[in-house]
Amino acid sequence: MHTFYHFGRYFMLLHRTFRKPEKWKVFFRQLFRELENLGLNSIGIVLIISFFIGAVLAIQTAYNMENPLLPNYLIGLMVRDTMLLEFSSTIVALILAGKAGSSICSEIGTMRISEQIDAIEIMGVNSASYLILPKVVAAVLFFPLLSILSMFVGIFGGWITIIIKGLTTSAEYIAGLHYSVQFYYIGYSLIKMAVFAFVIASVPAYHGYYVNGGSLEVGKASTRSVVYSSILVLMFNLILTQLLL
Amino acid sequence: MIEVKHLSKYFGDRVVLNDISTVFERGKTNLVIGQSGSGKTVLLKCIVGLLEVEQGEILYDQVVFNQLPFQEQKDIRKQIGMLFQGSALFDSMTVEKNVMFPLDMFTRLTLAEKRERVNFCLKRVNLERVNRLYPAEISGGMKKRVAIARAIALNPSYLFCDEPNSGLDPQTSIVIDELIKEITEEYNITTIINTHDMGSVASIGEKIVFISNGRLEWTGTSHDIIQSGNKLLDDFIFASPFTRKVKDTFLGK
Ligand SMILES: Nc1ncnc2c1ncn2[C@@H]1O[C@H](COP(=O)(O)OP(=O)(O)O)[C@@H](O)[C@H]1O
Ligand SMILES: [Mg+2]
């Protein structure tokens, strides 16, 4: 019963969000603000995490290849496929759900409890479209770029590591990267990320928009929204993997 | 002029407003008074359409507002200015951008023209040289003034103020009250003010509506409020021992 209620209200909010903006000029101004807030400001964390995961993947793969019959280029292949298929989309999405999701929810929630949303509505402006649409559009446009960045940096992290630790040669690592290249993997990752981005922006926005009470409730809603969007990301990951691969 | 006819509002099965009918006049400061929790904010939010009403009619200059289709409601909303209890300024914008927001949304003015209008409104509320500050950097009284400036940016026909002097010192309260009254008369606005501040009642109460527990108990002016003979109203205005003593001394028991 409760679930249906939230579903209904969520889709009604989306319906109000995807209206023609009152003024395109204002929309683009907000969009650039969100591209910076949600996108540019997330680059750092994506860089750091991707680099280290790439490094760890290389070490662990090398460590597990005791059998001398296994070719060393497997390290490069392993790092590449893991980064392309899962890490750059699903894991990066989970990180962004924590970072961008909680900031979206607390920003909108604070505007709700301090009556700023009422102030927007009272002027005759559609507050859902004004506040939420630029965030959703910014996330869907920018998060896939973060995926691409994550792929490169992860593979680079692996490469640095094998050289420093002398796990294999640079040439073999690169041979692994070139081994039976599936460009489709990149497309698959980017499609997934676009869907995750929609979830990561819209679900916390929903939680923030309907906050009731004070700053304590905003905090709780923000936590809840991160949990829900993470679970939804994992669910969509399963569904999209079934559909696309 | 705004007219409310037989308005009732429920939250679940709790009656928060019970069959309220009254008229708020143009060019006057109409006050809604009552204890905390009596339903003043809910009444205001029903009138402006932020809350839906279950029963009754709300008329803006003879037009039944709460039954209009969405688009036409929006046209009336563009003529509404509202001052919220906590000012509700946009934290992420400077004072100038806050006042400019309605102009950005609904006019085709150039930036220079918008700036001029913003400066005019800020000057009208006696604020200068604050354009670049953020809401967090100015005092409570200044926030209220910025909020008034934002509310009058589009030349509204209707102005709503929810507890305009809550959280302000008595002197600043008087300044804000006077400002609202001046603006109301200057631009012939229909103004409705929620308050529980007896100072405002005495100084700007041209028409007063008293609600208690969601019911309209009394209507009148600041002149006849002291001798209303209404028990609930007396309890409300003479709540403190001091005011009770003043009453007993000057009016007799
Ligand atoms: N959204 C809401 N849901 C349920 N009850 C509410 C809501 N808003 C206000 N109320 C109740 O309505 C009553 C009137 O509240 P309000 O109009 O805010 O009082 P005040 O006169 O102090 O402004 C209060 O008892 C309050 O608890
Ligand atoms: Mg109130």
Coordinates of C-alpha atoms and ligand atoms in Angstrom, one line a residue:
Chain A
M1 CA 0.0 0.0 0.0
H2 CA 2.7 2.4 1.1
T3 CA 4.9 1.5 -1.9
F4 CA 2.1 2.2 -4.3
Y5 CA 1.5 5.6 -2.7
H6 CA 5.2 6.5 -3.1
F7 CA 5.3 5.2 -6.7
G8 CA 2.2 7.2 -7.6
R9 CA 3.5 10.4 -6.0
Y10 CA 6.9 9.9 -7.6
F11 CA 5.5 9.6 -11.1
M12 CA 3.2 12.5 -10.5
L13 CA 6.2 14.6 -9.5
L14 CA 8.0 13.5 -12.6
H15 CA 5.0 14.5 -14.7
R16 CA 5.2 18.0 -13.2
T17 CA 9.0 18.1 -13.6
F18 CA 9.0 17.3 -17.3
R19 CA 7.1 20.4 -18.4
K20 CA 8.3 23.1 -20.6
P21 CA 10.4 25.5 -18.4
E22 CA 8.9 28.9 -17.7
K23 CA 11.9 30.6 -19.3
W24 CA 14.6 28.7 -21.3
K25 CA 17.2 31.2 -20.3
V26 CA 16.6 30.5 -16.6
F27 CA 16.6 26.8 -17.3
F28 CA 20.0 26.9 -19.0
R29 CA 21.4 29.1 -16.2
Q30 CA 20.3 26.5 -13.7
L31 CA 21.5 23.7 -15.9
F32 CA 25.0 25.1 -16.0
R33 CA 24.9 25.5 -12.2
E34 CA 24.0 21.9 -11.8
L35 CA 26.6 20.7 -14.3
E36 CA 29.1 22.3 -12.1
N37 CA 27.6 21.1 -8.8
L38 CA 26.8 17.5 -9.7
G39 CA 29.3 16.9 -12.5
L40 CA 32.5 18.9 -12.3
N41 CA 32.6 18.7 -8.5
S42 CA 32.4 14.9 -8.7
I43 CA 35.4 14.5 -11.0
G44 CA 37.8 14.4 -8.1
I45 CA 36.2 11.5 -6.2
V46 CA 35.7 9.5 -9.5
L47 CA 39.4 10.0 -10.4
I48 CA 40.7 8.8 -7.0
I49 CA 38.5 5.8 -6.6
S50 CA 38.9 4.6 -10.2
F51 CA 42.7 4.9 -10.1
F52 CA 43.0 2.9 -6.9
I53 CA 40.5 0.2 -8.0
G54 CA 42.4 -0.1 -11.3
A55 CA 45.6 -0.6 -9.3
V56 CA 44.1 -3.2 -7.0
L57 CA 42.5 -5.1 -9.9
A58 CA 45.9 -5.4 -11.5
I59 CA 47.6 -6.6 -8.4
Q60 CA 44.9 -9.1 -7.5
T61 CA 44.8 -10.5 -11.0
A62 CA 48.6 -10.9 -11.1
Y63 CA 48.5 -12.5 -7.6
N64 CA 45.9 -15.1 -8.7
M65 CA 47.8 -16.1 -11.8
E66 CA 50.2 -18.6 -10.2
N67 CA 49.7 -21.0 -13.0
P68 CA 52.5 -20.4 -15.5
L69 CA 50.3 -21.5 -18.4
L70 CA 48.1 -18.4 -18.0
P71 CA 49.4 -15.6 -20.2
N72 CA 50.4 -12.3 -18.6
Y73 CA 48.3 -10.2 -20.9
L74 CA 45.3 -11.4 -18.8
I75 CA 46.0 -8.7 -16.3
G76 CA 45.3 -6.0 -18.8
L77 CA 42.3 -7.8 -20.1
M78 CA 40.9 -8.3 -16.6
V79 CA 41.4 -4.6 -15.6
R80 CA 39.9 -3.5 -18.9
D81 CA 36.8 -5.6 -18.8
T82 CA 36.0 -5.0 -15.1
M83 CA 36.4 -1.3 -15.6
L84 CA 34.3 -1.2 -18.7
L85 CA 31.6 -3.5 -17.7
E86 CA 30.9 -2.9 -14.1
F87 CA 33.1 -0.5 -12.3
S88 CA 32.7 2.6 -14.5
S89 CA 28.9 2.4 -14.4
T90 CA 27.5 0.5 -11.4
I91 CA 30.2 1.3 -8.8
V92 CA 30.7 4.8 -9.9
A93 CA 26.9 5.2 -9.8
L94 CA 26.8 4.0 -6.2
I95 CA 29.4 6.5 -5.3
L96 CA 27.5 9.3 -7.0
A97 CA 24.3 8.2 -5.3
G98 CA 26.0 8.9 -2.0
K99 CA 27.6 12.2 -3.1
A100 CA 25.2 13.8 -5.6
G101 CA 22.1 12.1 -4.2
S102 CA 22.4 13.3 -0.7
S103 CA 23.3 16.8 -1.9
I104 CA 20.2 16.9 -4.1
C105 CA 17.9 15.7 -1.4
S106 CA 19.2 18.1 1.3
E107 CA 19.2 21.1 -1.0
I108 CA 15.6 20.5 -2.1
G109 CA 14.5 19.4 1.4
T110 CA 15.9 22.5 3.0
M111 CA 14.1 24.6 0.4
R112 CA 10.9 22.8 1.3
I113 CA 11.1 23.3 5.1
S114 CA 12.1 26.9 4.8
E115 CA 9.1 27.6 2.6
Q116 CA 11.3 28.5 -0.4
I117 CA 9.4 26.0 -2.6
D118 CA 6.1 27.6 -1.5
A119 CA 7.6 31.0 -2.4
I120 CA 8.4 29.7 -5.9
E121 CA 4.9 28.2 -6.3
I122 CA 3.2 31.3 -5.1
M123 CA 4.7 33.3 -7.9
G124 CA 3.1 30.9 -10.3
V125 CA 6.3 29.1 -11.2
N126 CA 6.3 25.3 -11.5
S127 CA 8.7 24.5 -8.7
A128 CA 9.2 20.9 -9.7
S129 CA 10.3 21.8 -13.2
Y130 CA 12.4 24.8 -12.0
L131 CA 14.3 22.8 -9.3
I132 CA 14.4 19.2 -10.5
L133 CA 14.5 19.3 -14.3
P134 CA 18.0 20.9 -14.5
K135 CA 19.4 18.4 -12.0
V136 CA 18.0 15.4 -13.9
V137 CA 19.2 16.7 -17.2
A138 CA 22.7 17.6 -15.8
A139 CA 23.1 14.2 -14.3
V140 CA 22.0 12.3 -17.4
L141 CA 24.3 14.4 -19.6
F142 CA 27.3 14.4 -17.3
F143 CA 27.5 11.1 -15.4
P144 CA 28.2 9.1 -18.6
L145 CA 31.2 11.3 -19.1
L146 CA 32.3 10.4 -15.6
S147 CA 32.0 6.8 -16.7
I148 CA 34.4 7.3 -19.6
L149 CA 36.8 9.1 -17.3
S150 CA 36.6 6.3 -14.8
M151 CA 37.4 3.7 -17.6
F152 CA 40.6 5.6 -18.7
V153 CA 41.8 6.3 -15.2
G154 CA 41.2 2.8 -13.9
I155 CA 43.1 1.3 -16.8
F156 CA 45.9 3.9 -16.3
G157 CA 46.0 3.0 -12.6
G158 CA 46.5 -0.7 -13.4
W159 CA 49.2 0.2 -15.9
I160 CA 51.2 2.3 -13.4
T161 CA 50.9 -0.4 -10.9
I162 CA 52.2 -3.3 -13.0
I163 CA 55.2 -1.1 -14.0
I164 CA 56.0 0.0 -10.5
K165 CA 55.6 -3.5 -9.0
G166 CA 57.1 -5.2 -12.1
L167 CA 54.2 -7.6 -12.3
T168 CA 54.4 -7.8 -16.1
T169 CA 55.7 -5.7 -19.0
S170 CA 54.0 -2.6 -20.3
A171 CA 53.7 -4.3 -23.7
E172 CA 51.9 -7.3 -22.3
Y173 CA 49.5 -5.2 -20.3
I174 CA 48.7 -3.2 -23.4
A175 CA 48.3 -6.4 -25.4
G176 CA 45.7 -7.4 -22.9
L177 CA 43.9 -4.1 -23.4
H178 CA 43.8 -4.8 -27.2
Y179 CA 42.8 -8.4 -26.8
S180 CA 39.4 -9.0 -28.6
V181 CA 38.1 -5.5 -28.1
Q182 CA 34.4 -5.2 -27.6
F183 CA 33.4 -1.5 -28.2
Y184 CA 29.9 -2.6 -27.4
Y185 CA 30.9 -2.8 -23.8
I186 CA 31.5 1.0 -23.7
G187 CA 28.0 1.7 -25.1
Y188 CA 26.5 -0.8 -22.7
S189 CA 28.2 1.0 -19.8
L190 CA 27.1 4.5 -21.0
I191 CA 23.5 3.4 -21.4
K192 CA 23.5 1.9 -18.0
M193 CA 25.0 5.1 -16.5
A194 CA 22.4 7.3 -18.2
V195 CA 19.6 5.3 -16.5
F196 CA 21.4 5.3 -13.2
A197 CA 21.9 9.0 -13.5
F198 CA 18.2 9.5 -13.9
V199 CA 17.5 7.4 -10.7
I200 CA 20.3 9.2 -8.7
A201 CA 18.9 12.6 -9.5
S202 CA 15.2 12.0 -9.4
V203 CA 14.8 9.7 -6.4
P204 CA 16.6 12.0 -3.9
A205 CA 14.8 15.0 -5.5
Y206 CA 11.5 13.2 -4.7
H207 CA 12.5 12.5 -1.1
G208 CA 13.6 16.1 -0.6
Y209 CA 10.5 17.6 -2.3
Y210 CA 8.1 15.9 0.0
V211 CA 10.0 16.4 3.3
N212 CA 7.8 17.2 6.3
G213 CA 9.1 18.8 9.5
G214 CA 12.5 20.3 10.3
S215 CA 16.2 19.9 9.6
L216 CA 16.3 16.5 11.4
E217 CA 13.8 15.2 8.8
V218 CA 15.9 16.6 6.0
G219 CA 18.8 14.6 7.3
K220 CA 16.8 11.4 7.6
A221 CA 15.3 11.9 4.1
S222 CA 18.7 12.4 2.7
T223 CA 20.0 9.1 4.2
R224 CA 16.9 7.3 3.0
S225 CA 17.2 8.7 -0.5
V226 CA 20.7 7.4 -0.8
V227 CA 19.7 3.9 0.4
Y228 CA 16.7 3.8 -2.0
S229 CA 18.6 5.1 -5.0
S230 CA 21.5 2.7 -4.4
I231 CA 19.1 -0.3 -4.3
L232 CA 17.4 1.0 -7.4
V233 CA 20.7 1.3 -9.2
L234 CA 21.5 -2.3 -8.3
M235 CA 18.1 -3.5 -9.5
F236 CA 18.4 -1.6 -12.8
N237 CA 21.9 -3.0 -13.2
L238 CA 20.4 -6.5 -13.1
I239 CA 17.6 -5.6 -15.4
L240 CA 19.7 -3.8 -18.0
T241 CA 22.3 -6.5 -18.0
Q242 CA 19.7 -9.0 -18.9
L243 CA 18.4 -6.8 -21.6
L244 CA 21.6 -5.5 -23.1
L245 CA 24.2 -8.3 -22.9
Chain B
M1 CA -10.9 42.6 -2.6
I2 CA -10.7 39.0 -1.5
E3 CA -13.8 37.2 -0.3
V4 CA -13.9 33.9 1.6
K5 CA -17.2 32.0 1.7
H6 CA -17.9 29.1 4.0
L7 CA -14.3 27.8 3.9
S8 CA -13.5 24.6 5.7
K9 CA -10.2 22.7 5.8
Y10 CA -9.5 19.3 7.2
F11 CA -6.2 17.4 7.8
G12 CA -7.4 13.8 7.8
D13 CA -10.5 14.0 10.0
R14 CA -9.2 16.9 12.0
V15 CA -11.0 20.2 11.3
V16 CA -8.5 23.0 11.1
L17 CA -10.7 25.7 9.6
N18 CA -14.4 25.5 10.3
D19 CA -16.8 27.4 8.0
I20 CA -15.0 30.7 7.7
S21 CA -16.6 33.6 5.8
T22 CA -15.2 37.1 5.6
V23 CA -14.1 39.9 3.3
F24 CA -10.7 41.5 3.0
E25 CA -10.8 45.0 1.5
R26 CA -8.6 46.6 -1.1
G27 CA -6.2 49.3 0.0
K28 CA -6.4 48.3 3.6
T29 CA -4.3 46.2 5.9
N30 CA -6.5 43.3 6.9
L31 CA -5.3 41.5 10.0
V32 CA -5.9 37.8 10.9
I33 CA -5.2 37.3 14.5
G34 CA -5.3 34.3 16.8
Q35 CA -3.3 32.1 19.1
S36 CA -0.5 30.0 17.8
G37 CA -2.1 26.9 16.2
S38 CA -5.4 28.6 15.6
G39 CA -5.2 28.1 11.9
K40 CA -3.9 31.5 10.6
T41 CA -1.2 30.0 8.4
V42 CA -3.5 27.3 7.0
L43 CA -6.1 30.0 6.2
L44 CA -3.5 32.1 4.3
K45 CA -2.2 29.0 2.4
C46 CA -5.7 28.0 1.5
I47 CA -6.4 31.5 0.2
V48 CA -3.3 31.6 -2.0
G49 CA -3.9 28.0 -3.2
L50 CA -0.9 26.4 -1.6
L51 CA -3.3 24.1 0.2
E52 CA -6.4 22.7 -1.3
V53 CA -9.7 23.4 0.4
E54 CA -12.4 20.8 0.9
Q55 CA -15.3 23.2 1.1
G56 CA -16.1 26.8 0.3
E57 CA -15.1 29.5 -2.1
I58 CA -12.3 32.0 -2.4
L59 CA -13.0 35.0 -4.6
Y60 CA -10.4 37.3 -5.9
D61 CA -12.2 40.4 -7.1
Q62 CA -15.4 38.3 -7.8
V63 CA -13.5 35.5 -9.6
V64 CA -13.8 32.2 -7.8
F65 CA -10.1 31.3 -7.5
N66 CA -10.2 27.8 -6.1
Q67 CA -12.3 26.5 -9.0
L68 CA -10.3 28.0 -11.8
P69 CA -8.3 25.7 -14.2
F70 CA -4.6 25.6 -13.4
Q71 CA -3.5 28.1 -16.1
E72 CA -5.9 30.8 -15.0
Q73 CA -5.0 30.2 -11.3
K74 CA -1.4 30.9 -12.5
D75 CA -2.4 34.2 -14.0
I76 CA -3.9 35.3 -10.6
R77 CA -0.8 34.1 -8.8
K78 CA 1.4 36.4 -10.8
Q79 CA -0.5 39.2 -9.1
I80 CA 0.2 37.8 -5.7
G81 CA 3.1 38.8 -3.4
M82 CA 3.7 36.8 -0.3
L83 CA 5.9 37.3 2.7
F84 CA 6.6 34.0 4.5
Q85 CA 7.2 33.6 8.2
G86 CA 10.8 32.7 7.8
S87 CA 11.3 35.1 4.9
A88 CA 11.9 32.2 2.5
L89 CA 14.7 33.9 0.6
F90 CA 16.6 31.7 -1.8
D91 CA 19.8 30.9 0.1
S92 CA 21.8 30.2 -3.0
M93 CA 21.2 33.7 -4.5
T94 CA 22.3 37.2 -3.6
V95 CA 19.8 39.8 -2.4
E96 CA 19.7 41.3 -5.9
K97 CA 19.0 37.9 -7.5
N98 CA 16.3 37.1 -5.0
V99 CA 14.4 40.3 -5.9
M100 CA 15.2 39.8 -9.5
F101 CA 13.8 36.2 -9.5
P102 CA 10.1 37.1 -10.4
L103 CA 11.4 39.6 -13.0
D104 CA 13.6 36.9 -14.6
M105 CA 10.6 34.5 -14.7
F106 CA 7.8 36.7 -16.0
T107 CA 9.2 39.8 -17.8
R108 CA 11.2 40.4 -20.9
L109 CA 13.1 43.3 -19.4
T110 CA 16.8 43.8 -20.1
L111 CA 19.3 43.2 -17.3
A112 CA 19.7 47.0 -16.9
E113 CA 16.0 47.5 -16.6
K114 CA 15.7 44.6 -14.1
R115 CA 18.5 46.1 -12.0
E116 CA 16.7 49.4 -12.0
R117 CA 13.5 47.8 -10.8
V118 CA 15.4 45.8 -8.1
N119 CA 17.1 48.9 -6.9
F120 CA 13.8 50.8 -6.8
C121 CA 12.1 48.0 -4.7
L122 CA 15.1 47.7 -2.4
K123 CA 15.1 51.5 -1.9
R124 CA 11.4 51.4 -1.3
V125 CA 12.0 49.1 1.7
N126 CA 14.9 51.4 2.8
L127 CA 17.7 49.0 1.9
E128 CA 20.8 50.1 0.0
R129 CA 24.2 48.6 -0.8
V130 CA 23.1 45.1 0.1
N131 CA 22.7 43.8 -3.5
R132 CA 25.7 41.5 -3.4
L133 CA 25.1 40.0 0.0
Y134 CA 23.7 36.6 0.6
P135 CA 20.6 36.0 2.9
A136 CA 22.9 34.4 5.5
E137 CA 24.9 37.6 5.7
I138 CA 22.0 40.0 6.7
S139 CA 19.9 40.4 9.8
G140 CA 16.4 39.1 10.4
G141 CA 14.8 42.5 9.9
M142 CA 16.7 43.0 6.6
K143 CA 15.6 39.6 5.4
K144 CA 12.0 40.6 5.9
R145 CA 12.6 43.8 3.9
V146 CA 14.2 41.9 1.1
A147 CA 11.3 39.5 1.1
I148 CA 8.9 42.5 0.9
A149 CA 11.0 43.9 -2.0
R150 CA 10.7 40.5 -3.8
A151 CA 7.0 40.4 -3.1
I152 CA 6.4 43.8 -4.6
A153 CA 8.8 43.4 -7.6
L154 CA 5.9 42.6 -10.0
N155 CA 3.5 45.2 -8.7
P156 CA 1.1 42.8 -7.0
S157 CA -2.6 43.5 -6.5
Y158 CA -2.6 41.2 -3.5
L159 CA -0.1 40.9 -0.7
F160 CA 0.0 38.2 2.0
C161 CA 2.2 38.4 5.1
D162 CA 2.5 35.5 7.5
E163 CA 3.7 36.8 10.9
P164 CA 5.8 39.6 9.4
N165 CA 7.3 40.6 12.7
S166 CA 7.9 37.2 14.3
G167 CA 11.4 37.1 15.6
L168 CA 12.0 40.8 15.3
D169 CA 12.6 43.3 18.1
P170 CA 9.7 45.7 18.9
Q171 CA 11.2 48.7 17.0
T172 CA 12.0 46.8 13.9
S173 CA 8.5 45.3 14.1
I174 CA 7.0 48.7 14.0
V175 CA 9.1 49.7 11.0
I176 CA 8.1 46.6 9.1
D177 CA 4.4 47.1 10.0
E178 CA 4.5 50.7 8.8
L179 CA 6.2 49.7 5.6
I180 CA 3.6 47.2 4.8
K181 CA 0.8 49.7 5.5
E182 CA 2.4 52.4 3.4
I183 CA 2.9 50.1 0.5
T184 CA -0.6 48.8 0.8
E185 CA -2.0 52.4 0.5
E186 CA 0.5 53.6 -2.0
Y187 CA -0.3 50.8 -4.6
N188 CA -3.9 50.2 -3.5
I189 CA -3.2 46.5 -2.7
T190 CA -5.4 44.0 -0.9
T191 CA -3.2 43.0 2.0
I192 CA -3.8 40.2 4.5
I193 CA -1.5 39.9 7.5
N194 CA -1.3 37.1 10.0
T195 CA -0.2 38.1 13.4
H196 CA -0.4 37.5 17.1
D197 CA 1.4 40.7 17.9
M198 CA -0.9 43.2 19.7
G199 CA 1.4 46.1 18.7
S200 CA 0.5 45.5 15.0
V201 CA -3.1 45.2 15.9
A202 CA -3.1 48.6 17.6
S203 CA -1.0 50.4 14.9
I204 CA -2.1 48.9 11.6
G205 CA -5.3 47.0 12.3
E206 CA -7.8 48.6 9.9
K207 CA -9.9 45.4 9.6
I208 CA -9.4 42.6 12.0
V209 CA -10.5 39.0 11.8
F210 CA -10.1 36.9 15.0
I211 CA -9.9 33.2 14.7
S212 CA -9.7 30.7 17.5
N213 CA -9.5 27.0 17.0
G214 CA -10.3 27.3 13.3
R215 CA -13.5 29.3 13.9
L216 CA -14.0 32.9 13.0
E217 CA -15.0 34.4 16.3
W218 CA -15.0 38.2 15.8
T219 CA -14.5 40.8 13.1
G220 CA -14.0 44.5 13.6
T221 CA -11.4 47.3 13.8
S222 CA -8.6 48.2 16.2
H223 CA -11.0 50.8 17.7
D224 CA -13.6 48.4 18.9
I225 CA -11.4 45.5 19.7
I226 CA -10.9 46.3 23.4
Q227 CA -14.7 46.4 24.0
S228 CA -15.7 43.5 21.9
G229 CA -17.4 41.7 24.8
N230 CA -16.2 38.5 23.3
K231 CA -14.7 36.2 26.0
L232 CA -12.2 34.4 23.7
L233 CA -11.0 37.6 22.2
D234 CA -10.5 39.2 25.6
D235 CA -8.5 36.2 26.8
F236 CA -6.4 36.6 23.7
I237 CA -5.6 40.3 23.9
F238 CA -5.4 40.6 27.6
A239 CA -3.3 37.5 28.1
S240 CA -0.7 39.1 30.2
P241 CA -1.3 40.2 33.8
F242 CA 0.0 43.7 32.8
T243 CA -2.5 44.3 30.0
R244 CA -5.3 42.9 32.2
K245 CA -4.5 45.4 34.8
V246 CA -4.4 48.2 32.3
K247 CA -7.8 47.2 31.1
D248 CA -9.3 47.0 34.5
T249 CA -7.9 50.4 35.4
F250 CA -9.1 52.2 32.3
L251 CA -12.3 50.4 31.4
G252 CA -13.5 49.2 34.7
K253 CA -14.4 45.6 35.4
Ligands
LIG1 N1 0.3 20.0 6.8 C1 -0.4 19.8 8.0 N2 -0.8 18.6 8.3 C2 -1.5 18.4 9.5 N3 -1.8 19.4 10.3 C3 -1.5 20.6 10.1 C4 -0.7 20.9 8.9 N4 -0.4 22.3 8.9 C5 -1.0 22.8 10.0 N5 -1.6 21.8 10.7 C6 -2.3 22.0 12.0 O1 -3.3 23.0 11.8 C7 -3.4 23.8 12.9 C8 -3.3 25.2 12.5 O2 -1.9 25.5 12.2 P1 -1.4 26.9 11.7 O3 -2.3 27.5 10.7 O4 0.0 26.7 11.3 O5 -1.5 27.8 13.1 P2 -1.0 29.3 13.2 O6 -2.3 30.0 13.6 O7 -0.1 29.3 14.4 O8 -0.4 29.8 12.0 C9 -2.3 23.3 13.9 O9 -2.9 22.6 14.9 C10 -1.4 22.5 13.1 O10 -0.9 21.4 13.8
MG2 MG 1.5 30.4 11.6

